[in-house]
mmCIF file of C-alpha atoms and ligand atoms in Angstrom:
data_model
loop_
_atom_site.group_PDB
_atom_site.id
_atom_site.type_symbol
_atom_site.label_atom_id
_atom_site.label_comp_id
_atom_site.label_asym_id
_atom_site.label_seq_id
_atom_site.Cartn_x
_atom_site.Cartn_y
_atom_site.Cartn_z
ATOM 1 C CA MET A 1 175.197 86.915 204.816
ATOM 2 C CA ASP A 2 172.296 84.749 205.984
ATOM 3 C CA VAL A 3 169.405 86.381 204.126
ATOM 4 C CA SER A 4 166.774 84.383 206.005
ATOM 5 C CA ALA A 5 167.915 86.014 209.230
ATOM 6 C CA THR A 6 167.594 89.478 207.727
ATOM 7 C CA LYS A 7 164.582 91.401 208.866
ATOM 8 C CA ARG A 8 162.826 93.403 206.186
ATOM 9 C CA ARG A 9 161.026 96.618 206.907
ATOM 10 C CA LEU A 10 159.015 98.955 204.695
ATOM 11 C CA LEU A 11 159.314 102.496 205.963
ATOM 12 C CA LYS A 12 157.032 105.304 204.855
ATOM 13 C CA VAL A 13 158.681 108.706 204.784
ATOM 14 C CA ILE A 14 156.870 111.908 203.880
ATOM 15 C CA PHE A 15 158.557 115.049 202.544
ATOM 16 C CA LEU A 16 156.815 118.358 203.212
ATOM 17 C CA GLY A 17 157.777 121.939 202.403
ATOM 18 C CA ASP A 18 156.984 124.895 200.170
ATOM 19 C CA SER A 19 156.989 124.690 196.417
ATOM 20 C CA GLY A 20 160.431 124.868 194.820
ATOM 21 C CA VAL A 21 162.554 124.149 197.901
ATOM 22 C CA GLY A 22 163.930 120.984 196.280
ATOM 23 C CA LYS A 23 161.976 118.037 197.700
ATOM 24 C CA THR A 24 161.807 116.187 194.371
ATOM 25 C CA SER A 25 165.429 117.078 193.596
ATOM 26 C CA LEU A 26 166.717 115.663 196.883
ATOM 27 C CA MET A 27 164.890 112.390 196.241
ATOM 28 C CA ASN A 28 166.064 112.196 192.630
ATOM 29 C CA ARG A 29 169.611 112.812 193.772
ATOM 30 C CA TYR A 30 169.441 110.100 196.418
ATOM 31 C CA VAL A 31 167.464 107.447 194.532
ATOM 32 C CA TYR A 32 168.580 107.996 190.907
ATOM 33 C CA LYS A 33 171.810 110.009 191.431
ATOM 34 C CA LYS A 34 170.437 112.648 189.063
ATOM 35 C CA PHE A 35 169.810 116.380 189.201
ATOM 36 C CA ASN A 36 167.816 118.601 186.854
ATOM 37 C CA LEU A 37 167.947 122.406 186.992
ATOM 38 C CA GLN A 38 164.580 122.658 185.283
ATOM 39 C CA TYR A 39 161.646 123.008 187.644
ATOM 40 C CA LYS A 40 158.634 120.762 187.178
ATOM 41 C CA ALA A 41 155.951 121.075 189.850
ATOM 42 C CA THR A 42 154.898 117.920 191.649
ATOM 43 C CA ILE A 43 151.189 117.308 191.239
ATOM 44 C CA GLY A 44 149.483 115.628 194.162
ATOM 45 C CA ALA A 45 151.850 113.040 195.598
ATOM 46 C CA ASP A 46 154.143 110.357 194.283
ATOM 47 C CA PHE A 47 156.678 108.041 195.849
ATOM 48 C CA MET A 48 160.117 106.588 195.089
ATOM 49 C CA THR A 49 161.652 103.576 196.760
ATOM 50 C CA LYS A 50 165.190 102.735 197.715
ATOM 51 C CA GLU A 51 166.541 99.664 199.468
ATOM 52 C CA LEU A 52 169.292 99.914 202.010
ATOM 53 C CA GLN A 53 170.858 97.809 204.689
ATOM 54 C CA ILE A 54 171.095 99.108 208.237
ATOM 55 C CA ASP A 55 172.891 96.639 210.509
ATOM 56 C CA ASP A 56 170.883 93.421 210.161
ATOM 57 C CA GLN A 57 167.826 95.167 208.767
ATOM 58 C CA LEU A 58 166.967 95.318 205.092
ATOM 59 C CA VAL A 59 165.014 98.509 204.713
ATOM 60 C CA THR A 60 162.824 99.641 201.855
ATOM 61 C CA LEU A 61 162.421 103.375 202.097
ATOM 62 C CA GLN A 62 159.192 104.510 200.493
ATOM 63 C CA VAL A 63 159.721 108.229 200.143
ATOM 64 C CA TRP A 64 156.616 110.287 199.449
ATOM 65 C CA ASP A 65 157.063 113.465 197.494
ATOM 66 C CA THR A 66 154.243 115.940 197.963
ATOM 67 C CA ALA A 67 153.283 119.055 196.076
ATOM 68 C CA GLY A 68 154.347 122.261 197.778
ATOM 69 C CA GLN A 69 151.968 124.327 195.654
ATOM 70 C CA GLU A 70 148.796 125.106 197.536
ATOM 71 C CA ARG A 71 146.492 124.324 194.635
ATOM 72 C CA PHE A 72 147.682 120.709 194.699
ATOM 73 C CA GLN A 73 147.471 120.320 198.480
ATOM 74 C CA SER A 74 144.447 118.231 199.317
ATOM 75 C CA LEU A 75 146.180 115.106 200.469
ATOM 76 C CA GLY A 76 144.036 114.317 203.493
ATOM 77 C CA ALA A 77 144.630 112.246 206.597
ATOM 78 C CA ALA A 78 144.895 108.888 204.793
ATOM 79 C CA PHE A 79 148.047 110.056 203.065
ATOM 80 C CA TYR A 80 149.770 111.123 206.284
ATOM 81 C CA ARG A 81 148.653 108.156 208.371
ATOM 82 C CA GLY A 82 151.174 105.356 208.835
ATOM 83 C CA ALA A 83 154.170 107.620 208.213
ATOM 84 C CA ASP A 84 157.293 106.381 209.999
ATOM 85 C CA CYS A 85 159.159 109.653 209.558
ATOM 86 C CA CYS A 86 158.348 113.153 208.332
ATOM 87 C CA VAL A 87 160.983 115.336 206.673
ATOM 88 C CA PHE A 88 160.579 119.099 206.357
ATOM 89 C CA VAL A 89 162.520 120.911 203.652
ATOM 90 C CA TYR A 90 163.159 124.632 203.256
ATOM 91 C CA ASP A 91 165.445 126.664 201.001
ATOM 92 C CA VAL A 92 168.180 128.447 203.018
ATOM 93 C CA ASN A 93 167.933 131.337 200.514
ATOM 94 C CA ALA A 94 164.163 131.823 200.841
ATOM 95 C CA VAL A 95 163.008 133.062 204.223
ATOM 96 C CA LYS A 96 159.342 132.431 203.442
ATOM 97 C CA SER A 97 160.009 128.733 202.982
ATOM 98 C CA PHE A 98 161.542 128.710 206.474
ATOM 99 C CA GLU A 99 158.636 130.636 207.971
ATOM 100 C CA SER A 100 156.200 128.099 206.499
ATOM 101 C CA LEU A 101 157.787 125.235 208.437
ATOM 102 C CA THR A 102 155.653 125.793 211.503
ATOM 103 C CA SER A 103 152.436 125.407 209.542
ATOM 104 C CA TRP A 104 153.787 122.290 207.770
ATOM 105 C CA HIS A 105 154.602 120.858 211.189
ATOM 106 C CA GLU A 106 151.116 121.703 212.502
ATOM 107 C CA GLU A 107 149.497 120.252 209.391
ATOM 108 C CA PHE A 108 151.349 116.978 209.820
ATOM 109 C CA LEU A 109 150.389 116.712 213.508
ATOM 110 C CA LYS A 110 146.755 117.500 212.682
ATOM 111 C CA GLN A 111 146.495 115.035 209.801
ATOM 112 C CA ALA A 112 148.695 112.157 210.984
ATOM 113 C CA GLY A 113 147.829 112.477 214.669
ATOM 114 C CA PRO A 114 150.881 110.606 216.010
ATOM 115 C CA ALA A 115 150.281 109.119 219.488
ATOM 116 C CA ASP A 116 153.180 111.063 220.964
ATOM 117 C CA PRO A 117 153.970 114.137 218.830
ATOM 118 C CA LYS A 118 157.140 114.889 220.825
ATOM 119 C CA ALA A 119 158.519 111.383 220.203
ATOM 120 C CA PHE A 120 157.630 111.235 216.495
ATOM 121 C CA PRO A 121 160.718 111.227 214.224
ATOM 122 C CA PHE A 122 160.939 114.491 212.289
ATOM 123 C CA LEU A 123 163.928 115.868 210.377
ATOM 124 C CA LEU A 124 164.684 119.260 208.889
ATOM 125 C CA LEU A 125 166.700 119.805 205.706
ATOM 126 C CA GLY A 126 167.973 123.252 204.709
ATOM 127 C CA ASN A 127 168.526 122.837 200.972
ATOM 128 C CA LYS A 128 170.288 124.815 198.180
ATOM 129 C CA ILE A 129 173.313 125.493 200.376
ATOM 130 C CA ASP A 130 175.388 125.719 197.158
ATOM 131 C CA VAL A 131 173.852 129.034 196.028
ATOM 132 C CA ASP A 132 176.524 131.774 196.358
ATOM 133 C CA ASN A 133 178.474 129.201 198.361
ATOM 134 C CA GLY A 134 176.047 129.952 201.180
ATOM 135 C CA HIS A 135 177.344 133.540 201.555
ATOM 136 C CA ASN A 136 174.050 135.337 200.936
ATOM 137 C CA ARG A 137 171.727 132.887 202.573
ATOM 138 C CA ALA A 138 168.540 134.271 204.108
ATOM 139 C CA VAL A 139 168.274 131.895 207.075
ATOM 140 C CA SER A 140 171.221 131.201 209.364
ATOM 141 C CA GLU A 141 172.086 127.731 210.538
ATOM 142 C CA LYS A 142 171.630 128.951 214.120
ATOM 143 C CA ARG A 143 168.061 130.061 213.437
ATOM 144 C CA ALA A 144 167.243 126.736 211.802
ATOM 145 C CA ARG A 145 168.733 124.775 214.688
ATOM 146 C CA GLN A 146 166.728 126.859 217.182
ATOM 147 C CA TRP A 147 163.534 125.917 215.331
ATOM 148 C CA CYS A 148 164.529 122.239 215.578
ATOM 149 C CA ASP A 149 165.434 122.487 219.255
ATOM 150 C CA SER A 150 162.126 124.113 220.133
ATOM 151 C CA ARG A 151 160.398 121.022 218.737
ATOM 152 C CA GLY A 152 162.374 118.373 220.557
ATOM 153 C CA SER A 153 165.744 117.263 219.293
ATOM 154 C CA MET A 154 164.929 117.265 215.584
ATOM 155 C CA PRO A 155 168.036 116.407 213.508
ATOM 156 C CA TYR A 156 169.058 119.102 211.011
ATOM 157 C CA PHE A 157 171.073 118.797 207.793
ATOM 158 C CA GLU A 158 172.169 121.426 205.302
ATOM 159 C CA THR A 159 172.073 119.937 201.829
ATOM 160 C CA SER A 160 172.571 120.589 198.163
ATOM 161 C CA ALA A 161 170.741 118.330 195.745
ATOM 162 C CA LYS A 162 172.650 120.095 192.966
ATOM 163 C CA GLU A 163 176.139 119.475 194.354
ATOM 164 C CA ASP A 164 175.231 116.198 196.071
ATOM 165 C CA TYR A 165 176.208 117.628 199.433
ATOM 166 C CA ASN A 166 175.038 115.822 202.589
ATOM 167 C CA VAL A 167 172.251 114.023 200.705
ATOM 168 C CA ASN A 168 173.318 110.451 201.528
ATOM 169 C CA GLU A 169 174.017 111.437 205.127
ATOM 170 C CA ALA A 170 170.562 112.985 205.478
ATOM 171 C CA PHE A 171 168.795 109.953 204.016
ATOM 172 C CA LEU A 172 170.719 107.559 206.236
ATOM 173 C CA CYS A 173 169.601 109.580 209.242
ATOM 174 C CA ILE A 174 166.037 109.548 207.877
ATOM 175 C CA ALA A 175 166.093 105.756 207.542
ATOM 176 C CA LYS A 176 167.500 105.285 211.032
ATOM 177 C CA ALA A 177 164.959 107.700 212.501
ATOM 178 C CA ALA A 178 162.119 105.860 210.768
ATOM 179 C CA LEU A 179 163.211 102.401 211.959
HETATM 180 P P1 LIG B 201 157.161 121.290 194.290
HETATM 181 O O1 LIG B 201 157.076 120.069 193.441
HETATM 182 O O2 LIG B 201 156.487 122.476 193.667
HETATM 183 O O3 LIG B 201 156.696 121.070 195.704
HETATM 184 O O4 LIG B 201 158.759 121.709 194.372
HETATM 185 P P2 LIG B 201 159.987 120.893 195.010
HETATM 186 O O5 LIG B 201 160.154 121.238 196.443
HETATM 187 O O6 LIG B 201 159.855 119.423 194.702
HETATM 188 O O7 LIG B 201 161.257 121.505 194.247
HETATM 189 P P3 LIG B 201 162.112 120.870 193.028
HETATM 190 O O8 LIG B 201 162.884 119.690 193.486
HETATM 191 O O9 LIG B 201 161.192 120.681 191.876
HETATM 192 O O10 LIG B 201 163.174 122.032 192.757
HETATM 193 C C1 LIG B 201 162.781 123.338 192.411
HETATM 194 C C2 LIG B 201 163.921 124.032 191.660
HETATM 195 O O11 LIG B 201 165.053 124.198 192.502
HETATM 196 C C3 LIG B 201 164.409 123.245 190.447
HETATM 197 O O12 LIG B 201 164.697 124.177 189.396
HETATM 198 C C4 LIG B 201 165.680 122.582 190.928
HETATM 199 O O13 LIG B 201 166.607 122.362 189.879
HETATM 200 C C5 LIG B 201 166.200 123.609 191.926
HETATM 201 N N1 LIG B 201 166.997 122.992 193.014
HETATM 202 C C6 LIG B 201 166.639 121.943 193.779
HETATM 203 N N2 LIG B 201 167.595 121.637 194.668
HETATM 204 C C7 LIG B 201 168.604 122.527 194.459
HETATM 205 C C8 LIG B 201 169.892 122.735 195.075
HETATM 206 O O14 LIG B 201 170.325 122.039 195.995
HETATM 207 N N3 LIG B 201 170.626 123.792 194.595
HETATM 208 C C9 LIG B 201 170.202 124.596 193.578
HETATM 209 N N4 LIG B 201 171.004 125.582 193.193
HETATM 210 N N5 LIG B 201 168.997 124.414 192.985
HETATM 211 C C10 LIG B 201 168.213 123.403 193.415
#
């Protein structure tokens, strides 16, 4: 491959969602191929990077993990500005985390102020699909897809950071959406 002809892009991706839905776990699974059942709250915001190749583009994904806990949420507009993609995460077993999505979406639009909110690349991930093999989930896939459809054609993935289900697929879609 002719490296000089390869275009390099740094893409800023922000993860938002309630505390405990699995934002950090999804990133750890994708970037480090690791999973930890022990919960450790994210304080403030932190990022992880991962390089990947998409066609002739070398992409560095800079994935920002934010704290879901309200007492750590004072990120401000500077943090949201310059985002190339915003990923919402909820837990399919926790209806409250799904109901919070609308306010996360509004918060992003308010803080980041994208020029065309309808054209901005958002994604939704319904995580922890492994629990009870998805039999006792609190939010149906249909309901989640309706939420996405009412906000443009937002891609939706059901994932398990624990079982490594759909995680690579979701991140590839994230990278392509951010490009
Ligand atoms: P904050 O940092 O508070 O915003 O939380 P978070 O959204 O980053 O959640 P985190 O990744 O810390 O995960 C919370 C808990 O859920 C941890 O105990 C994880 O082990 C667990 N968890 C995360 N993803 C999954 C999953 O796919 N399946 C199951 N069963 N548990 C998960």
